[in-house]
Coordinates of C-alpha atoms (C1' of nucleotides) in Angstrom, one line a residue:
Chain V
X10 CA -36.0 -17.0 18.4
X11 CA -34.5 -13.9 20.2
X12 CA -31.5 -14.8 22.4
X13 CA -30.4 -13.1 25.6
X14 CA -28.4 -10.2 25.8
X15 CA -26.0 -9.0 28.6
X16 CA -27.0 -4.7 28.6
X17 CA -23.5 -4.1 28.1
X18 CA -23.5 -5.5 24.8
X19 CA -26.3 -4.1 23.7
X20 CA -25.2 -2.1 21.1
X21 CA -24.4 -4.6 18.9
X22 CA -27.9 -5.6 18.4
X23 CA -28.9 -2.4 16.7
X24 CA -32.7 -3.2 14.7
X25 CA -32.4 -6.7 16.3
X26 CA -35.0 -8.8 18.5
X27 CA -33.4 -10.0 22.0
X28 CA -34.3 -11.3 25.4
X29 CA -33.1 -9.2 29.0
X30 CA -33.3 -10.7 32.0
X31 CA -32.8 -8.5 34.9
X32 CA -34.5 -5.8 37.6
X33 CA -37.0 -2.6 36.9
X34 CA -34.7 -0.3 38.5
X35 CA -37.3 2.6 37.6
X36 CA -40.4 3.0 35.9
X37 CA -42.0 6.1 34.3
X38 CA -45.6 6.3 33.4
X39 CA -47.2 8.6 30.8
X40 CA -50.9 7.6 29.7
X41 CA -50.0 5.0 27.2
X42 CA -46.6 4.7 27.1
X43 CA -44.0 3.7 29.9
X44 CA -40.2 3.3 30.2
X45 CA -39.0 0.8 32.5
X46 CA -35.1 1.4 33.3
X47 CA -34.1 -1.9 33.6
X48 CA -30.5 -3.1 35.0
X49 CA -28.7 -7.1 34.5
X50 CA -25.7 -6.5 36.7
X51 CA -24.2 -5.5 33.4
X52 CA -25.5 -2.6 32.8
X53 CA -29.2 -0.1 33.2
X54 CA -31.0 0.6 29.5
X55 CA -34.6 1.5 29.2
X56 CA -37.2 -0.3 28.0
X57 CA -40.5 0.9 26.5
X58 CA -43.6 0.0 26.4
X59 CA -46.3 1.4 23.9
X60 CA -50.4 0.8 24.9
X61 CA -50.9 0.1 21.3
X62 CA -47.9 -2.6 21.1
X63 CA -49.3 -4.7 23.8
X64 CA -52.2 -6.9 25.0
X65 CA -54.3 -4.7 27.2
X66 CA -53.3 -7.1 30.2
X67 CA -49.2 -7.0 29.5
X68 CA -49.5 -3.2 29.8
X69 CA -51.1 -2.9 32.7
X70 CA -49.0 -5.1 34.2
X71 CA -46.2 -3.0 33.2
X72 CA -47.5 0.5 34.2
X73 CA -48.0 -1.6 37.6
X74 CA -44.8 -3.4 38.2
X75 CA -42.8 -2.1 41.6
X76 CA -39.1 -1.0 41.9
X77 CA -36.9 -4.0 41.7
X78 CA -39.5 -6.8 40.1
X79 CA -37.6 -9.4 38.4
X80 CA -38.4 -9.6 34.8
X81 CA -37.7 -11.0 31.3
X82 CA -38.6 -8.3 28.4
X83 CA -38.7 -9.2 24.9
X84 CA -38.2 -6.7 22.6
X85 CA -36.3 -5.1 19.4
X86 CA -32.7 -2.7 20.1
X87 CA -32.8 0.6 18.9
X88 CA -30.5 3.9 18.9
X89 CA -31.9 6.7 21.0
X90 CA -29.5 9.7 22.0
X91 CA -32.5 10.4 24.8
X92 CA -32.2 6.8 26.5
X93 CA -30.7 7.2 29.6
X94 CA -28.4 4.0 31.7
X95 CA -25.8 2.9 31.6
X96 CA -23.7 2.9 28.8
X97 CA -27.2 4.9 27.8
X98 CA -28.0 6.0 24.2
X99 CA -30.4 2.7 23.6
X100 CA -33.3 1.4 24.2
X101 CA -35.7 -1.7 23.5
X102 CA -39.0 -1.8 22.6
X103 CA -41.4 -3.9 24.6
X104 CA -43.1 -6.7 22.8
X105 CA -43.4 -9.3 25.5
X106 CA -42.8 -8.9 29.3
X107 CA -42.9 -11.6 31.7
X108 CA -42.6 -10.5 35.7
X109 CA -40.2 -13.6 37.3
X110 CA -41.2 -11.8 40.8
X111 CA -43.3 -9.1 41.8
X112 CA -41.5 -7.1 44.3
X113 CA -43.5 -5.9 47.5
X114 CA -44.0 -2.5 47.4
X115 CA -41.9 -1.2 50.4
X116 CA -38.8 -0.8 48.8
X117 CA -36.9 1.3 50.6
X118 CA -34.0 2.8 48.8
X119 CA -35.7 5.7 46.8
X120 CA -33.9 6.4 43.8
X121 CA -32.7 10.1 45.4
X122 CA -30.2 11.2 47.8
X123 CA -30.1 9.0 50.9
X124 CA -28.2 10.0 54.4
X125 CA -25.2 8.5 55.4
X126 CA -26.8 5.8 57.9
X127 CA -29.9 4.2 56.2
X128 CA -27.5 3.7 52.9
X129 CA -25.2 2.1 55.0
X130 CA -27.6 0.3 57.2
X131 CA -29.3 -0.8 53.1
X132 CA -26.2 -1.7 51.9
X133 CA -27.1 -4.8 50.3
X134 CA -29.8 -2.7 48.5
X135 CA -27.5 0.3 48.2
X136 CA -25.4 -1.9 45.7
X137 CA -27.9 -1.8 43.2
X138 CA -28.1 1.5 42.8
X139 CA -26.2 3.4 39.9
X140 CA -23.3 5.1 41.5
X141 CA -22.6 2.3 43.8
X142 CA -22.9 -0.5 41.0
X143 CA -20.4 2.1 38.8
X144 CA -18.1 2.3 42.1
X145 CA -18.2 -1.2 42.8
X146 CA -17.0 -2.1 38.6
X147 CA -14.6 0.5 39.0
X148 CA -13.1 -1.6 41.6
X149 CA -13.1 -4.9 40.3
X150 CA -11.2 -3.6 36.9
X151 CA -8.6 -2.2 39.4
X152 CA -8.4 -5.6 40.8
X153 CA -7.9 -7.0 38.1
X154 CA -5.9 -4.6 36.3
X155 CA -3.5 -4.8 38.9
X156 CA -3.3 -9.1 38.9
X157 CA -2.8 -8.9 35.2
X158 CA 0.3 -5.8 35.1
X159 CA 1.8 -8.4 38.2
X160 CA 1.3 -11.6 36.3
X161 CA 2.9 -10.2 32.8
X162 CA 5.6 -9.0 34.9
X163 CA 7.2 -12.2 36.3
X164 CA 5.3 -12.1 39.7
X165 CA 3.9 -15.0 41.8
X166 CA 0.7 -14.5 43.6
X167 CA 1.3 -16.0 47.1
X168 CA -1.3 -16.1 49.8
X169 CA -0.1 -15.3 53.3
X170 CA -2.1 -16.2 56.3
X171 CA -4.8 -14.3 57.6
X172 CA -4.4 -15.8 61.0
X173 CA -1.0 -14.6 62.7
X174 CA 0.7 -15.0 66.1
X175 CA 1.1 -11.7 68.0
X176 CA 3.1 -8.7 66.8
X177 CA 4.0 -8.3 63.2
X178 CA 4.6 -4.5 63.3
X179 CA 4.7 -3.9 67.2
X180 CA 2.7 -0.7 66.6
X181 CA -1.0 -1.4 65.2
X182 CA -3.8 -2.9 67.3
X183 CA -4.7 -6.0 65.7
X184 CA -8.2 -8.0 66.3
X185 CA -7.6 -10.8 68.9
X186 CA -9.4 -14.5 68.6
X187 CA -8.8 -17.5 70.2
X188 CA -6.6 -20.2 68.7
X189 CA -7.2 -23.6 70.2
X190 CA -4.6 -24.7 73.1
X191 CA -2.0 -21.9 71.5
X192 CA -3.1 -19.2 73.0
X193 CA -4.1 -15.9 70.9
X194 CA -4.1 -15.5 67.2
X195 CA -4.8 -11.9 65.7
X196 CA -6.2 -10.9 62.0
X197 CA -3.0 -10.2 59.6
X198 CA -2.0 -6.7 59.4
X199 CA -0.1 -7.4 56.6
X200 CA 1.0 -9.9 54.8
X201 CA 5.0 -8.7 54.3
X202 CA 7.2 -10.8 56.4
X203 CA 5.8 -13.5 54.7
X204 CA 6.8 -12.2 51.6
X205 CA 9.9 -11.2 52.6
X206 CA 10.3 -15.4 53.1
X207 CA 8.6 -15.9 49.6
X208 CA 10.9 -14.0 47.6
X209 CA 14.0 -16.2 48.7
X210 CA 12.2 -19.3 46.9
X211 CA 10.3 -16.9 43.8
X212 CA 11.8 -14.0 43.5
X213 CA 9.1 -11.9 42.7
X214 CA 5.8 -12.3 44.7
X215 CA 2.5 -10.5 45.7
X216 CA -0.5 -11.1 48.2
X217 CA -3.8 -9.5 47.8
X218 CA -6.1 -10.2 50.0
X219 CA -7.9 -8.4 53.2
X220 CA -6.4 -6.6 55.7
X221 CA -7.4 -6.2 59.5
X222 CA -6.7 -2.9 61.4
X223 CA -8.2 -2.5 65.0
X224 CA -7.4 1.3 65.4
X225 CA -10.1 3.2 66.0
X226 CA -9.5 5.3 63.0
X227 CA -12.9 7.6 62.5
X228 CA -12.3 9.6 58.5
X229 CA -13.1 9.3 55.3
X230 CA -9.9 7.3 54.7
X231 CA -10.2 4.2 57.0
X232 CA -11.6 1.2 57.1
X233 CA -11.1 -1.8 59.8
X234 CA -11.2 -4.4 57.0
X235 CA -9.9 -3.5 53.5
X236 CA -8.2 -4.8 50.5
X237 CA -4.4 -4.4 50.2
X238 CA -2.1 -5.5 47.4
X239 CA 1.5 -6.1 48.8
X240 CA 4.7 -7.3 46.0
X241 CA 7.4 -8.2 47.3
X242 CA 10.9 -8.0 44.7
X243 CA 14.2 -9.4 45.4
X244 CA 17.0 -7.7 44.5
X245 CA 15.4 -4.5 44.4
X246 CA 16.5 -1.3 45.5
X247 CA 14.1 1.9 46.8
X248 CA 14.5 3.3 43.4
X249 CA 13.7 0.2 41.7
X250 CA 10.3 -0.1 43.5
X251 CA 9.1 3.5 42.6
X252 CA 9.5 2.0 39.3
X253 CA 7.6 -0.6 40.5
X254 CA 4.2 1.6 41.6
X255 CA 4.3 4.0 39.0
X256 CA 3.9 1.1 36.1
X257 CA 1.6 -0.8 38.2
X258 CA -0.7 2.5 39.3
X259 CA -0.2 3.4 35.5
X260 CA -1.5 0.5 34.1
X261 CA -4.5 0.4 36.5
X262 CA -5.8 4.0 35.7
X263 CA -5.2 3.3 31.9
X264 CA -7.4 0.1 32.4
X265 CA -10.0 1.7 34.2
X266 CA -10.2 4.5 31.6
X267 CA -10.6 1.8 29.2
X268 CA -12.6 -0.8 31.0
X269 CA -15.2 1.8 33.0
X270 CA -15.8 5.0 30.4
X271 CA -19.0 4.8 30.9
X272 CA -18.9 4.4 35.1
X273 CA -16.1 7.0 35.1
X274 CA -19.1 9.3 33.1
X275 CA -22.1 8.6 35.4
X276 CA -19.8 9.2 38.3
X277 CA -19.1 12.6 36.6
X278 CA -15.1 11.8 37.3
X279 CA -12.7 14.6 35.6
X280 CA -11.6 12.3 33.3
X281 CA -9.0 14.5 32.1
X282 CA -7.2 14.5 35.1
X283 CA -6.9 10.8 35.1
X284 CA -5.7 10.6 31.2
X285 CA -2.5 12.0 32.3
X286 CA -2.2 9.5 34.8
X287 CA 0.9 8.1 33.7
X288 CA 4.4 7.7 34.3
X289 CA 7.0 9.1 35.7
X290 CA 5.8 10.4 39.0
X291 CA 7.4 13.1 40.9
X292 CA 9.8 12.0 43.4
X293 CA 10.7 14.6 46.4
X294 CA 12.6 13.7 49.3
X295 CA 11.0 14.0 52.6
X296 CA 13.9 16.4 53.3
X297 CA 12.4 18.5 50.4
X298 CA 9.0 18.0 51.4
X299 CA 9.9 19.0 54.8
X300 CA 11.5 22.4 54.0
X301 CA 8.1 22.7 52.4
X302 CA 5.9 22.6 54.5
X303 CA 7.7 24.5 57.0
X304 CA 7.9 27.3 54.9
X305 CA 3.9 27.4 54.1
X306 CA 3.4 27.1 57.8
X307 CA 5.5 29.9 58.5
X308 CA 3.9 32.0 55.6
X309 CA 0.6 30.9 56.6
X310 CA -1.4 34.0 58.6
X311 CA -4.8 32.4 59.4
X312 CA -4.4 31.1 62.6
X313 CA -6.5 28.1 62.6
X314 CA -4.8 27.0 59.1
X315 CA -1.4 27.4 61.0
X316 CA -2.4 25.6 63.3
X317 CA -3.3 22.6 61.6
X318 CA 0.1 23.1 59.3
X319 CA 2.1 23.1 62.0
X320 CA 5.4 21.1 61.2
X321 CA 8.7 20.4 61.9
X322 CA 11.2 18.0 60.8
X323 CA 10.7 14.6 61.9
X324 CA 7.0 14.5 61.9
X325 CA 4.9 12.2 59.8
X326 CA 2.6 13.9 57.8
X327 CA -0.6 14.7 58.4
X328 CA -3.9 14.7 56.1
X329 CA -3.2 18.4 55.7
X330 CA 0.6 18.2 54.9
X331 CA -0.1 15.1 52.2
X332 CA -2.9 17.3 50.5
X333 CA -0.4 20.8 50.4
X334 CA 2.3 18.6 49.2
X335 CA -0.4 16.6 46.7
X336 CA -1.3 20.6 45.5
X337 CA 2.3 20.9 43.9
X338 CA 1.7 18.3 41.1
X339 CA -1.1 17.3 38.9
X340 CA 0.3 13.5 39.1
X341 CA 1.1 11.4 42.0
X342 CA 4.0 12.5 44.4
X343 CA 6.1 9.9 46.0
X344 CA 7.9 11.1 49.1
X345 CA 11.1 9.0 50.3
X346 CA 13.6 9.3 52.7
X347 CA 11.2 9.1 55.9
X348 CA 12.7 9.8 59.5
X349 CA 13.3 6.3 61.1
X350 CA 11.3 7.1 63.7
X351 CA 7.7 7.4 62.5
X352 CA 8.3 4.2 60.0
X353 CA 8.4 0.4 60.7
X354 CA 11.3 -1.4 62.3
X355 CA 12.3 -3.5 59.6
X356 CA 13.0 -0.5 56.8
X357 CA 16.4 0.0 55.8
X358 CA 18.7 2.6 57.0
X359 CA 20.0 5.5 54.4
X360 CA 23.7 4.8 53.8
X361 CA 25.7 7.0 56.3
X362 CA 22.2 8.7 57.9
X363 CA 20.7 6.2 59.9
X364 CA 18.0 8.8 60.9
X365 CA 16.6 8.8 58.3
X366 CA 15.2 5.1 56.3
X367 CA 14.6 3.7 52.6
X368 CA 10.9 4.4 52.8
X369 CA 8.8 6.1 50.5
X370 CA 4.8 6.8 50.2
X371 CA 3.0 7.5 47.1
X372 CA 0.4 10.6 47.9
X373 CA -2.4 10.5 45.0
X374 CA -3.2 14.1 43.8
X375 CA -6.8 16.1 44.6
X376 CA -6.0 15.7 48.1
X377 CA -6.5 12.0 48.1
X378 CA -3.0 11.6 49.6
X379 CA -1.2 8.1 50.5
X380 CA -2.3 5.1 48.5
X381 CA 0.9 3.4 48.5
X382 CA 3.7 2.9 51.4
X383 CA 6.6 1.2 51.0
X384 CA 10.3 0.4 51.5
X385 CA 13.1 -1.2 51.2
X386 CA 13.9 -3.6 53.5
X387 CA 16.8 -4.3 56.0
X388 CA 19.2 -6.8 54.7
X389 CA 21.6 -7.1 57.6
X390 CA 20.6 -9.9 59.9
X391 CA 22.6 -7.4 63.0
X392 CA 21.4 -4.7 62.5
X393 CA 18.1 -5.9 62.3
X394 CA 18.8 -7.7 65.6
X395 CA 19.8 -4.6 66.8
X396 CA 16.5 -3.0 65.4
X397 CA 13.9 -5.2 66.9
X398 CA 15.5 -5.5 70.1
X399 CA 15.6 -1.5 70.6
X400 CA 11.7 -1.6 69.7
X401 CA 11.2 -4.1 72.5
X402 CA 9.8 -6.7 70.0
X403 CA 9.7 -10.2 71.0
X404 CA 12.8 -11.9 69.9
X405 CA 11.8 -15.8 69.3
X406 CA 8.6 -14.1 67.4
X407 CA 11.2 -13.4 64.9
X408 CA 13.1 -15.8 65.0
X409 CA 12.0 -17.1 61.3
X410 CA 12.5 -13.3 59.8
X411 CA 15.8 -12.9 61.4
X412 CA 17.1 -16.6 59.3
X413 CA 16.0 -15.1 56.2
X414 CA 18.6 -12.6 56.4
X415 CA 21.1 -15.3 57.4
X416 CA 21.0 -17.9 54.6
X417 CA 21.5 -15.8 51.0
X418 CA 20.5 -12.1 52.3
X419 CA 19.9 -9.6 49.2
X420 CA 18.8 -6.2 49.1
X421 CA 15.0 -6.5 48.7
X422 CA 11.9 -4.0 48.7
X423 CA 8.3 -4.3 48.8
X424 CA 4.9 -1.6 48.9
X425 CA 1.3 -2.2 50.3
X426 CA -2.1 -0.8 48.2
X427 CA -4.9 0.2 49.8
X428 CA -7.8 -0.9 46.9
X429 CA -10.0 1.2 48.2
X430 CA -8.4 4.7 48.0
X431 CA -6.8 3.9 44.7
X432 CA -10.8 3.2 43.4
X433 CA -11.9 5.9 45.7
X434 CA -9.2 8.3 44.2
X435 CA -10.3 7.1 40.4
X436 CA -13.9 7.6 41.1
X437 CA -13.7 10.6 42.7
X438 CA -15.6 10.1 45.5
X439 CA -15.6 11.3 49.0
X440 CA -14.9 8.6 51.2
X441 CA -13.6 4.9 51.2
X442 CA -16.9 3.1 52.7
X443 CA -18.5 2.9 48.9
X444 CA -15.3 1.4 47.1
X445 CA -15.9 -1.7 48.9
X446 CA -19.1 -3.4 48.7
X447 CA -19.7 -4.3 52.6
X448 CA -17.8 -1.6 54.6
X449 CA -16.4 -2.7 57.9
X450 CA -16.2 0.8 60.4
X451 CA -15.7 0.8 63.7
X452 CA -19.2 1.7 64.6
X453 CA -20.4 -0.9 61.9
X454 CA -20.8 -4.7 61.2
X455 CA -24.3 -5.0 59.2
X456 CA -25.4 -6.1 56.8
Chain J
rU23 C1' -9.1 7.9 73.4
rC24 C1' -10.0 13.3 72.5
rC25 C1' -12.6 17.4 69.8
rU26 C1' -16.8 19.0 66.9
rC27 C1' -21.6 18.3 64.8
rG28 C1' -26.2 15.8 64.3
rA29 C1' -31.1 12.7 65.5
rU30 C1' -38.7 15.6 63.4
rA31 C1' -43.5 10.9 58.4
rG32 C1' -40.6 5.0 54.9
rC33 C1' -36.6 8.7 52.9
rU34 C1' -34.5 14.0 52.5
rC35 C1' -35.4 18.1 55.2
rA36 C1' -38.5 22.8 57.1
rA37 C1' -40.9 24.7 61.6
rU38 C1' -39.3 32.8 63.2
rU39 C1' -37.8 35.1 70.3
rG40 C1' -40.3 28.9 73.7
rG41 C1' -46.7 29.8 71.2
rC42 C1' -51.9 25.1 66.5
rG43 C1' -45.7 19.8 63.7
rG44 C1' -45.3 21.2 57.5
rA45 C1' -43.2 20.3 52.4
rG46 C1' -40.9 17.4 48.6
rC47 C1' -39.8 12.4 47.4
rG48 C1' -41.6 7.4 48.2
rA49 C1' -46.5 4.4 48.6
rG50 C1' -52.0 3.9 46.8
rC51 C1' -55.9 5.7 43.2
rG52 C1' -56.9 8.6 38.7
rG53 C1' -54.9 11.6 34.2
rC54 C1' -51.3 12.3 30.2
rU55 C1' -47.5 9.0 23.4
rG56 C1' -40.8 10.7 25.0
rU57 C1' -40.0 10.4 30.3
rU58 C1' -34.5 11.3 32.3
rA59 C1' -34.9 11.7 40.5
rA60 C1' -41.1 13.4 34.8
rC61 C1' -45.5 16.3 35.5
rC62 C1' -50.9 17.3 37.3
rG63 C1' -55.1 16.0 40.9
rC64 C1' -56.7 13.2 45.2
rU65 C1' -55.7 9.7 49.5
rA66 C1' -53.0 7.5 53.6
rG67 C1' -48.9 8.4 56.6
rG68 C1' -46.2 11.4 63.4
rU69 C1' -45.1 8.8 71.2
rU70 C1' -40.2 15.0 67.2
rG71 C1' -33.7 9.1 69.5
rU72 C1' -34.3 7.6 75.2
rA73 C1' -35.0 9.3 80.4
rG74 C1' -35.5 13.3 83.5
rG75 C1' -35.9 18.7 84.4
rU76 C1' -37.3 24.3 83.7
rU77 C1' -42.1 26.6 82.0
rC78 C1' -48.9 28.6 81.7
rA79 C1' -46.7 26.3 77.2
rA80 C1' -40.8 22.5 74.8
rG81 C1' -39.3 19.8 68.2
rU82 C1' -37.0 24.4 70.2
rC83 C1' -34.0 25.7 76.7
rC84 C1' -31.1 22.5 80.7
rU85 C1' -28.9 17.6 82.5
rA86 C1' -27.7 12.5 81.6
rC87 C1' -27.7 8.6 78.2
rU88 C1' -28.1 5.9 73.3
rC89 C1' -27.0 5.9 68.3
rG90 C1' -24.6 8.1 64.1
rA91 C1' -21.2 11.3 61.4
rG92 C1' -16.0 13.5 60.3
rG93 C1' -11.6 15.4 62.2
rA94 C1' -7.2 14.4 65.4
rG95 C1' -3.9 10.4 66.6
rC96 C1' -2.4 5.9 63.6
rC97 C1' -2.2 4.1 58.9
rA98 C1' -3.2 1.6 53.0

RNA sequence: UCCUCGAUAGCUCAAUUGGCGGAGCGAGCGGCUGUUAACCGCUAGGUUGUAGGUUCAAGUCCUACUCGAGGAGCCA
């Protein structure tokens, strides 16, 4: 009695009889013989049928069966270099095929090119398509890469609340629901400050969970709801946390090169330019970075380029600085040394240049730009006083945040991971809405 | 919030200076023993985003609106 067979593993039933239970993902008719590519969830392989195989009645059914029909094939593994899927390079050969559900016939993702709003507005039939099934694995192995280089490495996963009271940053519109009698509670931003109370009782720590941004950001790089990784270290200087992200970010590409070869192929990714992906990274001071860019802007004679490299120090970068900057290496850049002024309150101040903070970003290279932001923190319970009172932050908000700098204070730093640009950047694709399987946009909330 | 672009068959797109709305894919039927988004033949499929306006005549020009996209700002 054949036994079933995840697609995945497929190839080590060469010559053997086995049992698939999945979706016709698409079917191919010629006279009498047809190739069903069939998908589990685990992978796509085809299947054919031969007229002269089969009862009369079983191939018909077959060469009639719609897109996405439910069914169980029987049948014997072979080697094929012309079988396409996913890993691709097999097929089986139909002996018995039993239809679980007949689809109806008005399918409408078509297995081609699809604009923009009806893929998102099918997104829970999008999934099942190739590139976003490869995208969507190429995700999860980054998850989980990234739990499993934390946990070997002496971290605690913490959850931090989702639900907040008011003003964690000051800066970022938050989404606003009610709370009871207590008033207003928003969607967490982050989960960092809580962190920053986590590592006094463990040390080391991460969250990773979803993140809530109200901003009415409109690219290819935002989302409203995303997935952000935050560690948190005690004792742990800005240098120490670059460490930090360039172990962690090499550990996940590595795994992904490993885990999703044969996603990374379908997706066509450059996997060259990912096998170099590892450590050490670059490290250029925003100083350095500045100088820069304000050169190339000077040098620059197109006028509409100028325009949009215009710079000078003090600025945060923009897309078009991060990707100039991300041109200079093949590997990641991290940029530290940010002016105080365009970074968070509660960053630490550079040792005799209080204009400029312990901050540093990670810019991923082919113009995929920040996928990591981070910094150390500010250890001195009066100067951070001082800090939150010059941003006009609400004092008693902080009032827990401000003790944990009073009762065993050490220098500690932390970073925040966007998992969606990191899979976008590994996958090579375009935009952030298709490394996440239900995209949350300003201008969208279905499926 | 600002700037720019777009909306025509189920989907992706054509339609010349304003002059009879088409094709491919998908769907149905038939054909084909190696297809890779197969191919060949036939069939069905339309209130051109909405509301006005200009004109002998509007998919095409004008106004407003709706929806969407990607860029700025902000960020991961």
């Amino acid at each position: 009695m054949p036994s079933h067979i995840p697609v995945s593993k497929i190839s080590s039933y060469i010559g053997q009889d086995i049992i698939l239970k999945g979706w016709v993902y698409n079917r191919t008719d010629k006279g009498k013989l047809a190739f069903l590519l069939i998908r589990d969830g685990s992978g796509f392989v085809q299947c054919v049928a031969f007229k002269g195989d089969l009862q009369p009645e079983t191939f018909d059914l077959i060469t009639h069966l719609p897109q996405e029909s439910s069914v169980i094939i029987t049948g014997a593994v072979r080697e094929d270099k012309r079988a396409p899927g996913i890993p691709g390079g097999f097929e089986v050969g139909i002996r018995d095929l039993q239809v679980v559900q007949a689809a109806d016939m008005d399918y409408p993702m078509a297995l081609k090119d699809h604009g923009v709003d009806f893929a998102l507005d099918n997104r829970h039939l999008w999934i099942r398509m190739q590139s976003q099934w490869a995208i969507l694995r190429v995700r999860a192995a980054v998850m989980t890469a990234t739990r499993e280089w934390l946990n070997a490495n002496g971290f605690f996963e913490m959850s931090t609340p989702i639900l907040t009271p008011a003003a964690a940053e000051g800066t970022t519109t938050l989404f606003e629901t009610e709370y009871f009698d207590e008033g207003s509670a928003y969607l967490a931003q982050t989960g960092q400050l809580y962190n920053e109370a986590n590592i006094f009782a463990f040390g080391k720590v991460y969250c990773f969970g979803p993140t809530f941004r109200a901003e009415k950001s409109k690219t290819r790089r935002h989302l409203t709801e995303f997935w952000m990784l935050e560690p948190e270290i005690a004792f742990c200087d800005l240098d120490g946390l670059m460490d930090v992200e360039e172990s962690l970010l090499t550990h996940i590409v590595q795994t992904a090169l490993k885990e999703c070869s044969a996603e990374l192929k379908f997706l066509n990714r450059d996997i060259s330019k990912l096998e170099s992906m590892a450590g050490p990274f670059p490290r250029m001071s925003y100083d350095d970075a500045a100088k820069y860019l304000i050169d190339l802007y000077e040098k620059e004679t197109d006028p509409e380029k100028k325009e949009l490299l215009k710079f000078e120090w003090g600025m945060d970068f923009g897309a078009p600085h991060e990707t100039e900057l991300t041109k200079l290496n093949e590997k990641p850049l991290f940029v530290y040394g940010y002016p105080s002024a365009v970074k968070a309150f509660y960053m630490e101040p550079w040792p005799d240049r209080p204009e400029v903070c312990k901050s540093v970003d990670l810019l991923a290279p082919e113009g995929y730009g920040e996928i990591c932001g981070g910094s150390e923190r500010m250890s001195d319970p009066d100067k951070l006083l001082a800090r939150i009172q010059k941003e006009g932050l609400p004092e008693e908000a902080f009032k827990w945040y401000l003790e944990l700098r009073k009762y065993g204070s050490v220098p500690h730093s932390g970073f925040g991971m966007g998992v969606e640009r990191v899979t976008a950047w590994i996958c090579g694709i375009e935009h952030v809405r298709e490394a996440i399987p239900f995209p949350r946009t300003i201008k969208r909330i279905y499926p």
